[in-house]
mmCIF file of C-alpha atoms in Angstrom:
data_model
loop_
_atom_site.group_PDB
_atom_site.id
_atom_site.type_symbol
_atom_site.label_atom_id
_atom_site.label_comp_id
_atom_site.label_asym_id
_atom_site.label_seq_id
_atom_site.Cartn_x
_atom_site.Cartn_y
_atom_site.Cartn_z
ATOM 1 C CA UNK A 1 0.000 0.000 0.000
ATOM 2 C CA UNK A 2 1.036 3.587 -0.548
ATOM 3 C CA UNK A 3 3.802 4.663 1.884
ATOM 4 C CA UNK A 4 3.428 1.291 3.648
ATOM 5 C CA UNK A 5 0.969 2.843 6.111
ATOM 6 C CA UNK A 6 -1.829 0.236 5.944
ATOM 7 C CA UNK A 7 -2.055 -3.400 7.004
ATOM 8 C CA UNK A 8 -3.421 -4.510 3.637
ATOM 9 C CA UNK A 9 -1.743 -4.426 0.203
ATOM 10 C CA UNK A 10 -3.832 -2.491 -2.313
ATOM 11 C CA UNK A 11 -1.556 -0.422 -4.521
ATOM 12 C CA UNK A 12 -3.208 1.871 -7.039
ATOM 13 C CA UNK A 13 -0.772 0.535 -9.667
ATOM 14 C CA UNK A 14 -1.558 -3.197 -9.410
ATOM 15 C CA UNK A 15 -4.712 -3.411 -7.300
ATOM 16 C CA UNK A 16 -5.262 -5.596 -4.246
ATOM 17 C CA UNK A 17 -2.872 -8.479 -3.496
ATOM 18 C CA UNK A 18 -4.759 -11.664 -2.709
ATOM 19 C CA UNK A 19 -3.694 -14.613 -0.606
ATOM 20 C CA UNK A 20 -2.465 -17.582 -2.669
ATOM 21 C CA UNK A 21 -4.656 -19.782 -0.465
ATOM 22 C CA UNK A 22 -7.712 -17.842 -1.616
ATOM 23 C CA UNK A 23 -7.300 -14.790 -3.886
ATOM 24 C CA UNK A 24 -10.591 -13.458 -2.503
ATOM 25 C CA UNK A 25 -8.814 -12.800 0.802
ATOM 26 C CA UNK A 26 -6.242 -10.071 1.454
ATOM 27 C CA UNK A 27 -2.548 -10.960 1.721
ATOM 28 C CA UNK A 28 -2.134 -8.447 4.552
ATOM 29 C CA UNK A 29 0.346 -5.616 4.608
ATOM 30 C CA UNK A 30 2.171 -3.599 4.201
ATOM 31 C CA UNK A 31 4.545 -6.315 2.915
ATOM 32 C CA UNK A 32 1.674 -8.398 1.514
ATOM 33 C CA UNK A 33 3.507 -9.202 -1.712
ATOM 34 C CA UNK A 34 6.310 -10.742 0.341
ATOM 35 C CA UNK A 35 3.932 -12.948 2.328
ATOM 36 C CA UNK A 36 1.926 -14.049 -0.718
ATOM 37 C CA UNK A 37 4.968 -14.786 -2.891
ATOM 38 C CA UNK A 38 6.624 -16.957 -0.218
ATOM 39 C CA UNK A 39 3.383 -18.816 0.561
ATOM 40 C CA UNK A 40 2.795 -19.503 -3.155
ATOM 41 C CA UNK A 41 6.299 -20.935 -3.627
ATOM 42 C CA UNK A 42 7.295 -18.113 -5.976
ATOM 43 C CA UNK A 43 10.468 -17.617 -3.926
ATOM 44 C CA UNK A 44 11.922 -18.988 -0.658
ATOM 45 C CA UNK A 45 12.330 -15.606 1.079
ATOM 46 C CA UNK A 46 10.994 -12.114 0.370
ATOM 47 C CA UNK A 47 12.058 -8.843 1.922
ATOM 48 C CA UNK A 48 9.697 -6.778 4.036
ATOM 49 C CA UNK A 49 9.723 -3.675 6.223
ATOM 50 C CA UNK A 50 7.920 -3.523 9.565
ATOM 51 C CA UNK A 51 6.930 -0.601 11.785
ATOM 52 C CA UNK A 52 3.516 -1.664 13.090
ATOM 53 C CA UNK A 53 3.152 -5.221 11.809
ATOM 54 C CA UNK A 54 4.073 -4.981 8.126
ATOM 55 C CA UNK A 55 6.124 -8.208 8.141
ATOM 56 C CA UNK A 56 4.167 -10.017 10.869
ATOM 57 C CA UNK A 57 0.631 -9.478 9.551
ATOM 58 C CA UNK A 58 1.340 -10.891 6.033
ATOM 59 C CA UNK A 59 3.110 -13.829 7.690
ATOM 60 C CA UNK A 60 0.020 -14.528 9.776
ATOM 61 C CA UNK A 61 -2.470 -14.132 6.930
ATOM 62 C CA UNK A 62 -0.438 -16.268 4.500
ATOM 63 C CA UNK A 63 0.751 -18.987 6.873
ATOM 64 C CA UNK A 64 4.488 -18.212 6.658
ATOM 65 C CA UNK A 65 7.140 -17.025 9.136
ATOM 66 C CA UNK A 66 7.641 -13.311 9.765
ATOM 67 C CA UNK A 67 10.050 -11.713 12.230
ATOM 68 C CA UNK A 68 10.564 -8.057 13.136
ATOM 69 C CA UNK A 69 14.013 -7.993 14.770
ATOM 70 C CA UNK A 70 14.940 -5.324 17.319
ATOM 71 C CA UNK A 71 16.503 -2.060 16.124
ATOM 72 C CA UNK A 72 20.046 -2.330 14.825
ATOM 73 C CA UNK A 73 20.379 -6.081 15.380
ATOM 74 C CA UNK A 74 20.706 -6.685 11.629
ATOM 75 C CA UNK A 75 23.152 -4.984 9.276
ATOM 76 C CA UNK A 76 21.774 -1.868 7.545
ATOM 77 C CA UNK A 77 18.993 -1.498 10.142
ATOM 78 C CA UNK A 78 19.163 1.744 12.122
ATOM 79 C CA UNK A 79 20.093 1.668 15.816
ATOM 80 C CA UNK A 80 18.266 4.979 16.388
ATOM 81 C CA UNK A 81 15.822 4.934 19.312
ATOM 82 C CA UNK A 82 13.505 6.965 17.054
ATOM 83 C CA UNK A 83 13.501 4.475 14.208
ATOM 84 C CA UNK A 84 10.109 2.841 13.636
ATOM 85 C CA UNK A 85 10.917 0.686 10.632
ATOM 86 C CA UNK A 86 12.976 -2.518 10.684
ATOM 87 C CA UNK A 87 13.803 -4.453 7.491
ATOM 88 C CA UNK A 88 13.889 -8.241 7.341
ATOM 89 C CA UNK A 89 11.870 -10.941 5.555
ATOM 90 C CA UNK A 90 9.078 -13.485 5.292
ATOM 91 C CA UNK A 91 10.238 -17.097 4.909
ATOM 92 C CA UNK A 92 8.675 -20.535 4.532
ATOM 93 C CA UNK A 93 10.208 -22.028 7.706
ATOM 94 C CA UNK A 94 11.720 -20.960 11.024
ATOM 95 C CA UNK A 95 14.958 -22.658 9.916
ATOM 96 C CA UNK A 96 15.183 -20.282 6.950
ATOM 97 C CA UNK A 97 14.419 -17.312 9.228
ATOM 98 C CA UNK A 98 17.202 -18.381 11.594
ATOM 99 C CA UNK A 99 19.728 -18.848 8.761
ATOM 100 C CA UNK A 100 18.912 -15.475 7.234
ATOM 101 C CA UNK A 101 18.967 -13.760 10.634
ATOM 102 C CA UNK A 102 22.430 -15.128 11.477
ATOM 103 C CA UNK A 103 23.758 -14.218 8.011
ATOM 104 C CA UNK A 104 22.601 -10.612 8.388
ATOM 105 C CA UNK A 105 23.298 -10.120 12.109
ATOM 106 C CA UNK A 106 25.234 -7.027 13.112
ATOM 107 C CA UNK A 107 27.972 -8.445 15.319
ATOM 108 C CA UNK A 108 28.621 -5.006 16.840
ATOM 109 C CA UNK A 109 25.197 -4.995 18.519
ATOM 110 C CA UNK A 110 24.831 -7.078 21.666
ATOM 111 C CA UNK A 111 21.716 -9.266 21.822
ATOM 112 C CA UNK A 112 21.918 -10.542 25.393
ATOM 113 C CA UNK A 113 21.881 -14.255 26.104
ATOM 114 C CA UNK A 114 18.540 -15.919 26.840
ATOM 115 C CA UNK A 115 18.746 -19.652 26.386
ATOM 116 C CA UNK A 116 15.500 -21.587 26.102
ATOM 117 C CA UNK A 117 14.903 -23.606 29.265
ATOM 118 C CA UNK A 118 11.975 -25.321 30.966
ATOM 119 C CA UNK A 119 12.416 -22.924 33.924
ATOM 120 C CA UNK A 120 11.618 -19.982 31.675
ATOM 121 C CA UNK A 121 8.197 -18.418 32.266
ATOM 122 C CA UNK A 122 6.115 -17.793 29.157
ATOM 123 C CA UNK A 123 3.210 -15.317 29.224
ATOM 124 C CA UNK A 124 0.208 -15.312 26.947
ATOM 125 C CA UNK A 125 -2.894 -13.215 26.343
ATOM 126 C CA UNK A 126 -5.798 -13.453 23.916
ATOM 127 C CA UNK A 127 -6.973 -9.877 24.584
ATOM 128 C CA UNK A 128 -6.560 -7.018 22.119
ATOM 129 C CA UNK A 129 -4.385 -4.219 23.550
ATOM 130 C CA UNK A 130 -6.815 -1.684 22.051
ATOM 131 C CA UNK A 131 -10.012 -3.411 23.193
ATOM 132 C CA UNK A 132 -11.175 -4.648 19.780
ATOM 133 C CA UNK A 133 -12.886 -8.054 19.492
ATOM 134 C CA UNK A 134 -10.596 -11.049 19.013
ATOM 135 C CA UNK A 135 -12.074 -13.835 16.880
ATOM 136 C CA UNK A 136 -12.347 -17.420 18.070
ATOM 137 C CA UNK A 137 -9.814 -18.689 15.523
ATOM 138 C CA UNK A 138 -7.215 -16.118 16.652
ATOM 139 C CA UNK A 139 -7.756 -17.176 20.271
ATOM 140 C CA UNK A 140 -7.548 -20.841 19.276
ATOM 141 C CA UNK A 141 -4.159 -20.254 17.614
ATOM 142 C CA UNK A 142 -2.757 -18.909 20.897
ATOM 143 C CA UNK A 143 -4.347 -21.686 22.971
ATOM 144 C CA UNK A 144 -2.900 -24.300 20.621
ATOM 145 C CA UNK A 145 0.591 -22.883 21.228
ATOM 146 C CA UNK A 146 -0.053 -22.751 24.989
ATOM 147 C CA UNK A 147 -1.145 -26.399 25.055
ATOM 148 C CA UNK A 148 1.920 -27.459 23.050
ATOM 149 C CA UNK A 149 4.326 -25.577 25.329
ATOM 150 C CA UNK A 150 2.742 -26.994 28.483
ATOM 151 C CA UNK A 151 3.065 -30.502 27.022
ATOM 152 C CA UNK A 152 6.773 -29.768 26.500
ATOM 153 C CA UNK A 153 7.121 -28.884 30.190
ATOM 154 C CA UNK A 154 7.250 -25.072 29.988
ATOM 155 C CA UNK A 155 5.677 -22.786 32.594
ATOM 156 C CA UNK A 156 2.951 -20.856 30.785
ATOM 157 C CA UNK A 157 0.861 -18.173 32.523
ATOM 158 C CA UNK A 158 -1.857 -15.787 31.388
ATOM 159 C CA UNK A 159 -0.467 -12.268 31.897
ATOM 160 C CA UNK A 160 -0.215 -8.940 30.095
ATOM 161 C CA UNK A 161 1.844 -5.759 30.528
ATOM 162 C CA UNK A 162 0.082 -2.688 31.933
ATOM 163 C CA UNK A 163 0.438 -0.447 28.898
ATOM 164 C CA UNK A 164 -2.240 1.852 27.421
ATOM 165 C CA UNK A 165 -2.578 0.235 23.984
ATOM 166 C CA UNK A 166 -4.945 2.893 22.638
ATOM 167 C CA UNK A 167 -2.509 5.661 23.589
ATOM 168 C CA UNK A 168 0.316 3.668 22.007
ATOM 169 C CA UNK A 169 -1.679 3.354 18.759
ATOM 170 C CA UNK A 170 -2.544 7.071 18.753
ATOM 171 C CA UNK A 171 1.119 7.939 19.246
ATOM 172 C CA UNK A 172 2.096 5.635 16.379
ATOM 173 C CA UNK A 173 0.009 7.794 14.036
ATOM 174 C CA UNK A 174 1.209 11.046 15.617
ATOM 175 C CA UNK A 175 4.765 9.963 14.762
ATOM 176 C CA UNK A 176 3.631 8.932 11.254
ATOM 177 C CA UNK A 177 1.932 12.318 10.751
ATOM 178 C CA UNK A 178 5.118 14.036 11.884
ATOM 179 C CA UNK A 179 6.993 12.478 8.966
ATOM 180 C CA UNK A 180 4.135 12.499 6.423
ATOM 181 C CA UNK A 181 5.621 15.520 4.656
ATOM 182 C CA UNK A 182 7.667 12.970 2.700
ATOM 183 C CA UNK A 183 4.507 12.396 0.618
ATOM 184 C CA UNK A 184 4.642 16.023 -0.520
ATOM 185 C CA UNK A 185 8.356 15.677 -1.268
ATOM 186 C CA UNK A 186 7.883 12.504 -3.342
ATOM 187 C CA UNK A 187 4.867 14.017 -5.100
ATOM 188 C CA UNK A 188 6.907 17.038 -6.131
ATOM 189 C CA UNK A 189 9.678 14.764 -7.399
ATOM 190 C CA UNK A 190 7.280 12.793 -9.598
ATOM 191 C CA UNK A 191 4.543 15.280 -10.526
ATOM 192 C CA UNK A 192 6.637 18.480 -10.443
ATOM 193 C CA UNK A 193 3.829 20.162 -8.470
ATOM 194 C CA UNK A 194 2.203 19.977 -5.005
ATOM 195 C CA UNK A 195 0.058 16.884 -4.421
ATOM 196 C CA UNK A 196 -3.738 17.044 -4.216
ATOM 197 C CA UNK A 197 -6.274 14.749 -2.566
ATOM 198 C CA UNK A 198 -6.827 13.042 -5.943
ATOM 199 C CA UNK A 199 -3.148 12.081 -6.289
ATOM 200 C CA UNK A 200 -2.768 9.901 -3.208
ATOM 201 C CA UNK A 201 -4.416 7.306 -0.973
ATOM 202 C CA UNK A 202 -6.894 8.850 1.466
ATOM 203 C CA UNK A 203 -4.782 7.763 4.473
ATOM 204 C CA UNK A 204 -1.694 9.380 2.942
ATOM 205 C CA UNK A 205 -3.665 12.604 2.469
ATOM 206 C CA UNK A 206 -5.081 12.475 6.008
ATOM 207 C CA UNK A 207 -1.670 11.940 7.617
ATOM 208 C CA UNK A 208 -0.109 14.612 5.390
ATOM 209 C CA UNK A 209 -2.775 17.138 6.429
ATOM 210 C CA UNK A 210 -2.516 16.083 10.083
ATOM 211 C CA UNK A 211 1.245 16.540 9.906
ATOM 212 C CA UNK A 212 0.733 20.216 9.046
ATOM 213 C CA UNK A 213 -0.927 20.809 12.439
ATOM 214 C CA UNK A 214 1.214 18.393 14.460
ATOM 215 C CA UNK A 215 3.905 20.176 16.457
ATOM 216 C CA UNK A 216 7.431 18.950 17.147
ATOM 217 C CA UNK A 217 6.534 18.875 20.834
ATOM 218 C CA UNK A 218 3.599 16.524 20.142
ATOM 219 C CA UNK A 219 5.865 14.186 18.166
ATOM 220 C CA UNK A 220 8.457 14.321 20.969
ATOM 221 C CA UNK A 221 5.758 13.467 23.547
ATOM 222 C CA UNK A 222 4.633 10.520 21.404
ATOM 223 C CA UNK A 223 8.200 9.190 21.244
ATOM 224 C CA UNK A 224 8.609 9.678 25.007
ATOM 225 C CA UNK A 225 5.479 7.611 25.675
ATOM 226 C CA UNK A 226 6.621 4.905 23.259
ATOM 227 C CA UNK A 227 10.037 4.732 24.911
ATOM 228 C CA UNK A 228 8.387 4.506 28.351
ATOM 229 C CA UNK A 229 6.278 1.622 27.020
ATOM 230 C CA UNK A 230 9.476 -0.044 25.776
ATOM 231 C CA UNK A 231 10.923 0.227 29.299
ATOM 232 C CA UNK A 232 7.732 -1.322 30.710
ATOM 233 C CA UNK A 233 7.989 -4.169 28.223
ATOM 234 C CA UNK A 234 11.635 -4.716 29.145
ATOM 235 C CA UNK A 235 10.578 -5.070 32.791
ATOM 236 C CA UNK A 236 7.772 -7.451 31.786
ATOM 237 C CA UNK A 237 10.240 -9.560 29.782
ATOM 238 C CA UNK A 238 12.497 -9.943 32.831
ATOM 239 C CA UNK A 239 9.735 -12.168 34.232
ATOM 240 C CA UNK A 240 8.401 -13.448 30.914
ATOM 241 C CA UNK A 241 11.100 -13.585 28.181
ATOM 242 C CA UNK A 242 8.448 -14.859 25.723
ATOM 243 C CA UNK A 243 4.985 -13.300 25.308
ATOM 244 C CA UNK A 244 2.385 -15.019 23.091
ATOM 245 C CA UNK A 245 -0.530 -13.079 21.581
ATOM 246 C CA UNK A 246 -2.653 -13.230 18.421
ATOM 247 C CA UNK A 247 -0.947 -11.459 15.507
ATOM 248 C CA UNK A 248 -4.038 -9.747 14.049
ATOM 249 C CA UNK A 249 -7.324 -9.896 15.961
ATOM 250 C CA UNK A 250 -9.044 -11.543 13.002
ATOM 251 C CA UNK A 251 -8.287 -13.237 9.695
#
């Protein structure tokens, strides 16, 4: 999708990208082409970029593996604390994900050392962090993983971090609006004139217009909240190194 700002793939150039399992269903987004091409067998791996789920959502909707690594862990990914986007890939198997991850790992960035052990506590939740309904099949996917892990002898507990998910989502779009002027820049490069509402996706236009009335202080506050949430998650992960949730709330 235009600017990669939506969780479906529906470019104006090629139209909607369907799932290879059923072209009547969306492939997800923003890296929907990556998810669909790997699932169809077109290629073994396909690159994607993820800020708010753009690798993980297509992986979920197409039945492949998608990982958003932490900032700076892979070569050519920014280590900036104010970087939203991380580049990696969709693959067919976790083995391929692991191989690719190790091949691209930035050895200068420490990753910590958490070995998988039966003493490790694993948390799970089937609730949406923004209060939206979660479908039965999404819940079942989590419960299936919970049952498997318990059978393997892991300690699995229902728990969730105390973070305001709605505020986090609002801040995500405040940050996006703060950088939406890039749409005007790209439009001028291509069209040699200012963009209009008819030139771009309606979300692009909305974020571009919102960016005009979004102050630097508001963007800074959004980043501060996000970084506080990251600290809260780090504390949560001290108790629960692994946290299982649905990927999207529905198929």
